mmCIF file of N, CA and C in Angstrom:
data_model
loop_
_atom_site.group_PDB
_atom_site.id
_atom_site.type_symbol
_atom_site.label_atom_id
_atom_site.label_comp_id
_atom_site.label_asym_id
_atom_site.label_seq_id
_atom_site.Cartn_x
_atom_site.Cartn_y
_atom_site.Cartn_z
ATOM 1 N N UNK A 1 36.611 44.806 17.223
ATOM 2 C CA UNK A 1 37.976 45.254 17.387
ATOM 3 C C UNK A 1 38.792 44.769 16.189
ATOM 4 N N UNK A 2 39.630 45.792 15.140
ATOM 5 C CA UNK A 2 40.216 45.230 14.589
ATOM 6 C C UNK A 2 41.847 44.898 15.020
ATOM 7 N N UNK A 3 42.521 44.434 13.673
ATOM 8 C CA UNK A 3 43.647 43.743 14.260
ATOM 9 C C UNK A 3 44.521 45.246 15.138
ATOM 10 N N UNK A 4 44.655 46.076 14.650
ATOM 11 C CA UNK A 4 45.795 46.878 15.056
ATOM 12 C C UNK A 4 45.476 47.488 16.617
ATOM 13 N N UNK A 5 43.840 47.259 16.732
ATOM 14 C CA UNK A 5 43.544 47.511 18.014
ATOM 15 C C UNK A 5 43.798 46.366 19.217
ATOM 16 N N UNK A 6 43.652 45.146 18.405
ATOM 17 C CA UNK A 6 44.061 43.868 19.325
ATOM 18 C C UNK A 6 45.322 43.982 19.340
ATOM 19 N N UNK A 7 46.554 44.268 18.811
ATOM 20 C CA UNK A 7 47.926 44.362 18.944
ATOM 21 C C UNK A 7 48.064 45.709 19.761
ATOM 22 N N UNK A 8 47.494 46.414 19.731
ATOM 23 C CA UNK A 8 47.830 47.672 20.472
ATOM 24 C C UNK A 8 47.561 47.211 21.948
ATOM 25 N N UNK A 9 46.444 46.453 22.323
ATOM 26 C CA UNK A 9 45.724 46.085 23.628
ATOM 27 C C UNK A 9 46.907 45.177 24.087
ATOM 28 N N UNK A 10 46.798 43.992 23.497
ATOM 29 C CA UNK A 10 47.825 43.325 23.878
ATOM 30 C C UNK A 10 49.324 44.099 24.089
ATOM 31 N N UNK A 11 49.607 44.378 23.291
ATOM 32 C CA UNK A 11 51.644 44.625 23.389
ATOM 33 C C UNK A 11 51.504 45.885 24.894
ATOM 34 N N UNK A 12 50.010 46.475 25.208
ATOM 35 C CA UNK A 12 50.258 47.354 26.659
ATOM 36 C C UNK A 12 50.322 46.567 27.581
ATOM 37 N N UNK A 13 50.298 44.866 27.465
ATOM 38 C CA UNK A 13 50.830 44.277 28.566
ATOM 39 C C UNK A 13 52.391 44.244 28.534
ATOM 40 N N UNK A 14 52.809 44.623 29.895
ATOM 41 C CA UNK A 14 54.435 44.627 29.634
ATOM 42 C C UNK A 14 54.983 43.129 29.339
ATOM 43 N N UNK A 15 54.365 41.920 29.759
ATOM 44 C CA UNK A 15 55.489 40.904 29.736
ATOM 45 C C UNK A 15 54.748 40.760 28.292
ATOM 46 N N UNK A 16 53.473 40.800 27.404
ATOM 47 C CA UNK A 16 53.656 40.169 25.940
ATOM 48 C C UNK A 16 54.141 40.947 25.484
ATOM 49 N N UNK A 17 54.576 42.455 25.131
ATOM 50 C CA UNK A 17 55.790 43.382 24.723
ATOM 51 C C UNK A 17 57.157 42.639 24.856
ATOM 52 N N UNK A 18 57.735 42.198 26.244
ATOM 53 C CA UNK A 18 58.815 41.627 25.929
ATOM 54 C C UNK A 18 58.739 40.401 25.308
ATOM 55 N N UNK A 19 57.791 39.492 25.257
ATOM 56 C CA UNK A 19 57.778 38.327 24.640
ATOM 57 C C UNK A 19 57.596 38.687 22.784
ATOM 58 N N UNK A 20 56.754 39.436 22.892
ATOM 59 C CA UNK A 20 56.607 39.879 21.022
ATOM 60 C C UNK A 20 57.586 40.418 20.936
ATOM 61 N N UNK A 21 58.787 41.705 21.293
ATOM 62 C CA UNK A 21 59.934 42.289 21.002
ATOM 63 C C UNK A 21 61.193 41.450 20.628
ATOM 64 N N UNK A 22 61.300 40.426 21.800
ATOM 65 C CA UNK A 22 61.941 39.525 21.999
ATOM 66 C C UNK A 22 61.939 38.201 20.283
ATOM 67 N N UNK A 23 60.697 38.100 19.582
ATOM 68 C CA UNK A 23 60.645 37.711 18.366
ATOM 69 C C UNK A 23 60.849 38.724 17.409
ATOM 70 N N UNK A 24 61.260 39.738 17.545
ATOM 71 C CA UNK A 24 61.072 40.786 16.144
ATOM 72 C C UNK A 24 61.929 39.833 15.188
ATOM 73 N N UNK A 25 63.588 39.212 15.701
ATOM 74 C CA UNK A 25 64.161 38.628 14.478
ATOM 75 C C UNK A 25 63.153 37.429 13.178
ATOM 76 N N UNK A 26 62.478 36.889 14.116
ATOM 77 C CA UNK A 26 61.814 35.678 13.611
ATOM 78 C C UNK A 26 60.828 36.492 12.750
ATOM 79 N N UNK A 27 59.657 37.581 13.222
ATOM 80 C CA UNK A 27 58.769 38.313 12.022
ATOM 81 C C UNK A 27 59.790 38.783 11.506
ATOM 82 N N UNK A 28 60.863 39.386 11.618
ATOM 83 C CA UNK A 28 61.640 39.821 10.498
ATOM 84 C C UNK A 28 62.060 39.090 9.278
ATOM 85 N N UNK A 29 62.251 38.341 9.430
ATOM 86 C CA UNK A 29 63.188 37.074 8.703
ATOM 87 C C UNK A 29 61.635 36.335 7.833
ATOM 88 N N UNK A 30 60.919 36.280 8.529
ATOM 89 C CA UNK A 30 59.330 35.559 7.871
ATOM 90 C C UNK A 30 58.920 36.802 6.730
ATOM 91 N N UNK A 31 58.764 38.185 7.459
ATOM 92 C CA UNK A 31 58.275 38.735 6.339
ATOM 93 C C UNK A 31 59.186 39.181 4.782
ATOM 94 N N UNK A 32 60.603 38.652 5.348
ATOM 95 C CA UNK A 32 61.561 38.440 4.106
ATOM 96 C C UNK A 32 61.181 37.583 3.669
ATOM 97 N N UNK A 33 61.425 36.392 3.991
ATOM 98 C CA UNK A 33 60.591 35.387 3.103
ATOM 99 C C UNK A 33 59.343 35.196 2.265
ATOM 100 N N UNK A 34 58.491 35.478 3.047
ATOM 101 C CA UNK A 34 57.233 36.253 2.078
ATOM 102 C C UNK A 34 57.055 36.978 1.029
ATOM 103 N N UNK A 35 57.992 37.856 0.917
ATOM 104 C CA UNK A 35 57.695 39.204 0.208
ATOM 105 C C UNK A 35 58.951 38.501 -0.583
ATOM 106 N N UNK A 36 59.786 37.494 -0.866
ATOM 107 C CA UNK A 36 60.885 37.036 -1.803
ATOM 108 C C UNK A 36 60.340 36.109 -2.471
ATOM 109 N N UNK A 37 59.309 35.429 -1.970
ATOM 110 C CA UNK A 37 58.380 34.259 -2.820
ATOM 111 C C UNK A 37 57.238 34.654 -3.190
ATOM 112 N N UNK A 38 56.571 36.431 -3.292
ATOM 113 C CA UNK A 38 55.462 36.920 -4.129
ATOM 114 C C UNK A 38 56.105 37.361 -4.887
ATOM 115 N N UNK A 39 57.418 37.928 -4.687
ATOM 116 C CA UNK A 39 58.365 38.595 -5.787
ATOM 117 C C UNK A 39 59.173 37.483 -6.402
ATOM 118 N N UNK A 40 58.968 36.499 -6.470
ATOM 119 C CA UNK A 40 59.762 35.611 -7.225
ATOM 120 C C UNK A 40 58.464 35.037 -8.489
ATOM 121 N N UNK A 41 57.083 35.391 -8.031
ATOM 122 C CA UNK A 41 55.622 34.770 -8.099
ATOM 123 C C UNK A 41 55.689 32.873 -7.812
ATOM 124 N N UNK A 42 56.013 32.774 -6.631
ATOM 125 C CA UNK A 42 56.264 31.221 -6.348
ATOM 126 C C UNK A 42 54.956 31.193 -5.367
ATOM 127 N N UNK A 43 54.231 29.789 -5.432
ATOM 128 C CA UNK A 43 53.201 29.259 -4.485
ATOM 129 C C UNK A 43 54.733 28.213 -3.543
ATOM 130 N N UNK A 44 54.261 28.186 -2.832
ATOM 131 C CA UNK A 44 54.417 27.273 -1.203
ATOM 132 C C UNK A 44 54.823 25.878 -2.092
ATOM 133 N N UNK A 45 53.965 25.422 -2.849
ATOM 134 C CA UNK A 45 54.414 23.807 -3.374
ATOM 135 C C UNK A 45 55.524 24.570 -4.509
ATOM 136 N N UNK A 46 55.395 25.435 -5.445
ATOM 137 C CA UNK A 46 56.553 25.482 -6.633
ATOM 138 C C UNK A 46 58.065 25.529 -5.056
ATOM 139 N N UNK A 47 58.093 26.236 -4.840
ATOM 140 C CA UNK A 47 59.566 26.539 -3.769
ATOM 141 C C UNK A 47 59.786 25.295 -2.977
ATOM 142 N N UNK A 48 58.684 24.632 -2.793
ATOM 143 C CA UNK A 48 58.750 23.183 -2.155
ATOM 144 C C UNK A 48 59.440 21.992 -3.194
ATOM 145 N N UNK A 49 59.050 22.138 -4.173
ATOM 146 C CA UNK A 49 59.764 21.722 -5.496
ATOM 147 C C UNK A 49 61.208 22.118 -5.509
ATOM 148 N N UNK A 50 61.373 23.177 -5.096
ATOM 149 C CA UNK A 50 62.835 23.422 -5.821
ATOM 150 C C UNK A 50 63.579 22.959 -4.778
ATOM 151 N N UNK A 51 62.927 22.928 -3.649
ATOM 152 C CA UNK A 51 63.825 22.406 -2.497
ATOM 153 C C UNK A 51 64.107 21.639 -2.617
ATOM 154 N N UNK A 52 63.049 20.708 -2.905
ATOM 155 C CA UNK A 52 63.237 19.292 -2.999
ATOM 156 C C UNK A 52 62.433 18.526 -2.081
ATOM 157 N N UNK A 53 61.468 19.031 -1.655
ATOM 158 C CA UNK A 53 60.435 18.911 -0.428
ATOM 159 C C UNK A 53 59.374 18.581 -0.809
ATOM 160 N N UNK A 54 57.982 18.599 0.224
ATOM 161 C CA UNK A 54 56.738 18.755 -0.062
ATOM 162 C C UNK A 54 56.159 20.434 0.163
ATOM 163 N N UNK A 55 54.946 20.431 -0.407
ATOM 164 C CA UNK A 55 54.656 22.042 0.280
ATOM 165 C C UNK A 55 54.063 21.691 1.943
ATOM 166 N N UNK A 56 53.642 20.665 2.131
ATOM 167 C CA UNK A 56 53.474 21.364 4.100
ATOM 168 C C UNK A 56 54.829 21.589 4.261
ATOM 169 N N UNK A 57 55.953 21.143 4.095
ATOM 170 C CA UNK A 57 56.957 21.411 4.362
ATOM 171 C C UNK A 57 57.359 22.878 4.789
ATOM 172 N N UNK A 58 56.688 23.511 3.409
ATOM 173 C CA UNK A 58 57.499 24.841 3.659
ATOM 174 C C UNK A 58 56.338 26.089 4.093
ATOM 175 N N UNK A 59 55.179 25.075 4.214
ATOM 176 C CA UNK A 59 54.074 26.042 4.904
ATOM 177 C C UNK A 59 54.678 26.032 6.704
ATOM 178 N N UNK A 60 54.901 24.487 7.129
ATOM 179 C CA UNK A 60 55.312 24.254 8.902
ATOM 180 C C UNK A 60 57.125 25.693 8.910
ATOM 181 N N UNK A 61 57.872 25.554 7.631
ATOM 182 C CA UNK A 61 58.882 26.691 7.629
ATOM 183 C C UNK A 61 58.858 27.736 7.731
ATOM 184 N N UNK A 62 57.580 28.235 7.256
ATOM 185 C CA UNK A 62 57.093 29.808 6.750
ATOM 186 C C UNK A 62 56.217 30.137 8.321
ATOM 187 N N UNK A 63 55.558 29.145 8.854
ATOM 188 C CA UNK A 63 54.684 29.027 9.787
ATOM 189 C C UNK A 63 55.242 29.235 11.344
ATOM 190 N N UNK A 64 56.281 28.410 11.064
ATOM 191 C CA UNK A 64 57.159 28.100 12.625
ATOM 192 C C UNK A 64 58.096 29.444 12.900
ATOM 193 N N UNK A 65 58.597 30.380 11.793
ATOM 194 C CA UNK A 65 59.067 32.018 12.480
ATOM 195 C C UNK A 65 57.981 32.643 12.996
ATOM 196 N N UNK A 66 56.696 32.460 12.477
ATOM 197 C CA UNK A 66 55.754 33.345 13.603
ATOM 198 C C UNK A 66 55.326 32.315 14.815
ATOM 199 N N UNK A 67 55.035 31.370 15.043
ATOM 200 C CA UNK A 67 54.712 30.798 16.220
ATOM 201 C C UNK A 67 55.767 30.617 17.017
ATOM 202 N N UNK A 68 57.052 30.471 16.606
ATOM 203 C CA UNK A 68 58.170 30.279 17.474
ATOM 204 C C UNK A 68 58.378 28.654 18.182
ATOM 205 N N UNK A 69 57.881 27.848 17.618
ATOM 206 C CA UNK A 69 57.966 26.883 18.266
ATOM 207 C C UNK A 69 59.245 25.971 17.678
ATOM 208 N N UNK A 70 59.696 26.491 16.555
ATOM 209 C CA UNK A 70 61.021 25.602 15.866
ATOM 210 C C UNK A 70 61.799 26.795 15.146
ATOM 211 N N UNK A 71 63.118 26.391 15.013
ATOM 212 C CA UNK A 71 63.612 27.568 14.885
ATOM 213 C C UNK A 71 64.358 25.994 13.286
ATOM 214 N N UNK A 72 64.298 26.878 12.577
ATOM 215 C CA UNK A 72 65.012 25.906 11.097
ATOM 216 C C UNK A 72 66.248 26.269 10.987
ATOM 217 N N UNK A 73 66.753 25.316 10.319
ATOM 218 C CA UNK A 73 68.634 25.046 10.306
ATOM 219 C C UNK A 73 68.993 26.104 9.078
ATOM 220 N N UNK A 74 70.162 26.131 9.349
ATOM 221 C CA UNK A 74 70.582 27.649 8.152
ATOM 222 C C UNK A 74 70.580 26.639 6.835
ATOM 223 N N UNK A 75 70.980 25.412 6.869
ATOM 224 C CA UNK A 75 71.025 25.113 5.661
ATOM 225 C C UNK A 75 69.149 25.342 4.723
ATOM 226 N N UNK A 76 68.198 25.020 6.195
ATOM 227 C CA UNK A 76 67.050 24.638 5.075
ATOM 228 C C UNK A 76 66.796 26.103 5.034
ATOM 229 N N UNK A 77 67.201 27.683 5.831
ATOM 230 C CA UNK A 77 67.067 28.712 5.213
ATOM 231 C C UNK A 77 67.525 28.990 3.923
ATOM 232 N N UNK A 78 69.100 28.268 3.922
ATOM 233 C CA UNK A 78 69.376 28.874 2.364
ATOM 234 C C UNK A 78 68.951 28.072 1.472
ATOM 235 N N UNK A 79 68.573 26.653 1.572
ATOM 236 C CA UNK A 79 67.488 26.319 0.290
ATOM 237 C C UNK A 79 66.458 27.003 0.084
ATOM 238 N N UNK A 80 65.667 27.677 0.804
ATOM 239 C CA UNK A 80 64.481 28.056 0.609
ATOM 240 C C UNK A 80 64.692 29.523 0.170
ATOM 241 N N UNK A 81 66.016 30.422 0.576
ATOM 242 C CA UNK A 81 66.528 31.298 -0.293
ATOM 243 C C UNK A 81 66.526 31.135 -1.815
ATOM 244 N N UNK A 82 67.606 30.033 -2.065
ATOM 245 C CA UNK A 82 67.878 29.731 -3.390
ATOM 246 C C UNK A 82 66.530 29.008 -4.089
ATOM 247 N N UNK A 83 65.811 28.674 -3.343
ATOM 248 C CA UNK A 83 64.293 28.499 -4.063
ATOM 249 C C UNK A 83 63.557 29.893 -4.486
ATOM 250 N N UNK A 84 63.918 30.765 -4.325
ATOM 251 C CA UNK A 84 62.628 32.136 -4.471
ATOM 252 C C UNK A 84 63.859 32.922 -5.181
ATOM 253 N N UNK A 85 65.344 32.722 -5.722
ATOM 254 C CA UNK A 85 66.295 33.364 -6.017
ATOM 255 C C UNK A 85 66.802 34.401 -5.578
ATOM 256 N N UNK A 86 67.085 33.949 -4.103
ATOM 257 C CA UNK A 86 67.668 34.687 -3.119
ATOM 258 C C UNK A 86 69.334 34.575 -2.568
ATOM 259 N N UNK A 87 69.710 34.916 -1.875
ATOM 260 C CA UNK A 87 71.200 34.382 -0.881
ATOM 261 C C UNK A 87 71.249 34.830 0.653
ATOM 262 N N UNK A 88 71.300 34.037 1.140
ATOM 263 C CA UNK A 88 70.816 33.835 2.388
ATOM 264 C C UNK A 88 71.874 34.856 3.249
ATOM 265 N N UNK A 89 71.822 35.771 4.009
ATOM 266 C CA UNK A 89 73.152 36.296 4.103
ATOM 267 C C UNK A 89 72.650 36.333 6.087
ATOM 268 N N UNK A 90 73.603 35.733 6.911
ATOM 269 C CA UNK A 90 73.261 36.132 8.455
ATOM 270 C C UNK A 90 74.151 37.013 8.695
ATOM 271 N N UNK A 91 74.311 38.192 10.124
ATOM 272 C CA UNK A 91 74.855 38.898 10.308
ATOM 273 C C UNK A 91 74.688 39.082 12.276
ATOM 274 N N UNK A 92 75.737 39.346 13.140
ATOM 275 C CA UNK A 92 75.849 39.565 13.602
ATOM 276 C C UNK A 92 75.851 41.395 13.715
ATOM 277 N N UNK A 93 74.613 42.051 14.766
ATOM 278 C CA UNK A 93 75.065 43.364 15.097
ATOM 279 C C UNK A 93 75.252 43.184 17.030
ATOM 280 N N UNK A 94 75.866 44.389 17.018
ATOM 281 C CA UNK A 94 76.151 44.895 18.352
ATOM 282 C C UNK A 94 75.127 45.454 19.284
ATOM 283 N N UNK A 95 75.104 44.571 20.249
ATOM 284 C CA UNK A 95 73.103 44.501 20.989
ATOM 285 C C UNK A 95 73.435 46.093 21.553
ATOM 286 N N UNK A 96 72.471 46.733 22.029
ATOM 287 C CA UNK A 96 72.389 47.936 22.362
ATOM 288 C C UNK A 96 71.860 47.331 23.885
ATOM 289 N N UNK A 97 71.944 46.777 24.435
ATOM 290 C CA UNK A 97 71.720 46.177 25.312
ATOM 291 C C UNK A 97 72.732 45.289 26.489
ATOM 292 N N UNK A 98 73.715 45.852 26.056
ATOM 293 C CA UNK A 98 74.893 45.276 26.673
ATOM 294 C C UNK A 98 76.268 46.112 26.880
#
């Protein structure tokens, strides 16, 4: 089974659908990050550097939006912005859900 078939199997359970839906912000926000530190060409320790950190540091940062188990402070988002030469921008929208 590959991956898209294991995500397909899984998300037809209704409660891991709401539990994976329920994270879209967190993969959202991770795969920004990602795709701002291959496009910057930064490894995990250079951006850990600029932070001012170690690199597990910013592997447990990069790591913890997909597992969900820590949610990081806006400040260490916008260092890790301004590490890959980014600007951190948050936004409130209007839930469709309310």
């Amino acid at each position: 089974m590959n991956h898209a078939e294991l995500k397909k199997k899984a998300l037809a359970n209704p409660e891991t659908r709401i539990m994976y839906d329920d994270m879209e912000a967190e993969f959202s926000l991770l795969r920004q990050m990602l795709k701002a530190r291959q496009e910057a060409g930064l490894s995990q320790a250079e951006v850990a550097a600029r932070m001012g950190t170690k690199a597990p540091a910013v592997t447990r940062l990069e790591s913890s939006l997909s597992n969900g188990k820590h949610s990081p402070s806006l400040a260490t988002l916008r260092r890790y912005a301004q590490a890959v030469g980014c600007e951190l921008q948050v936004t409130l929208i209007k839930s469709e859900n309310i």
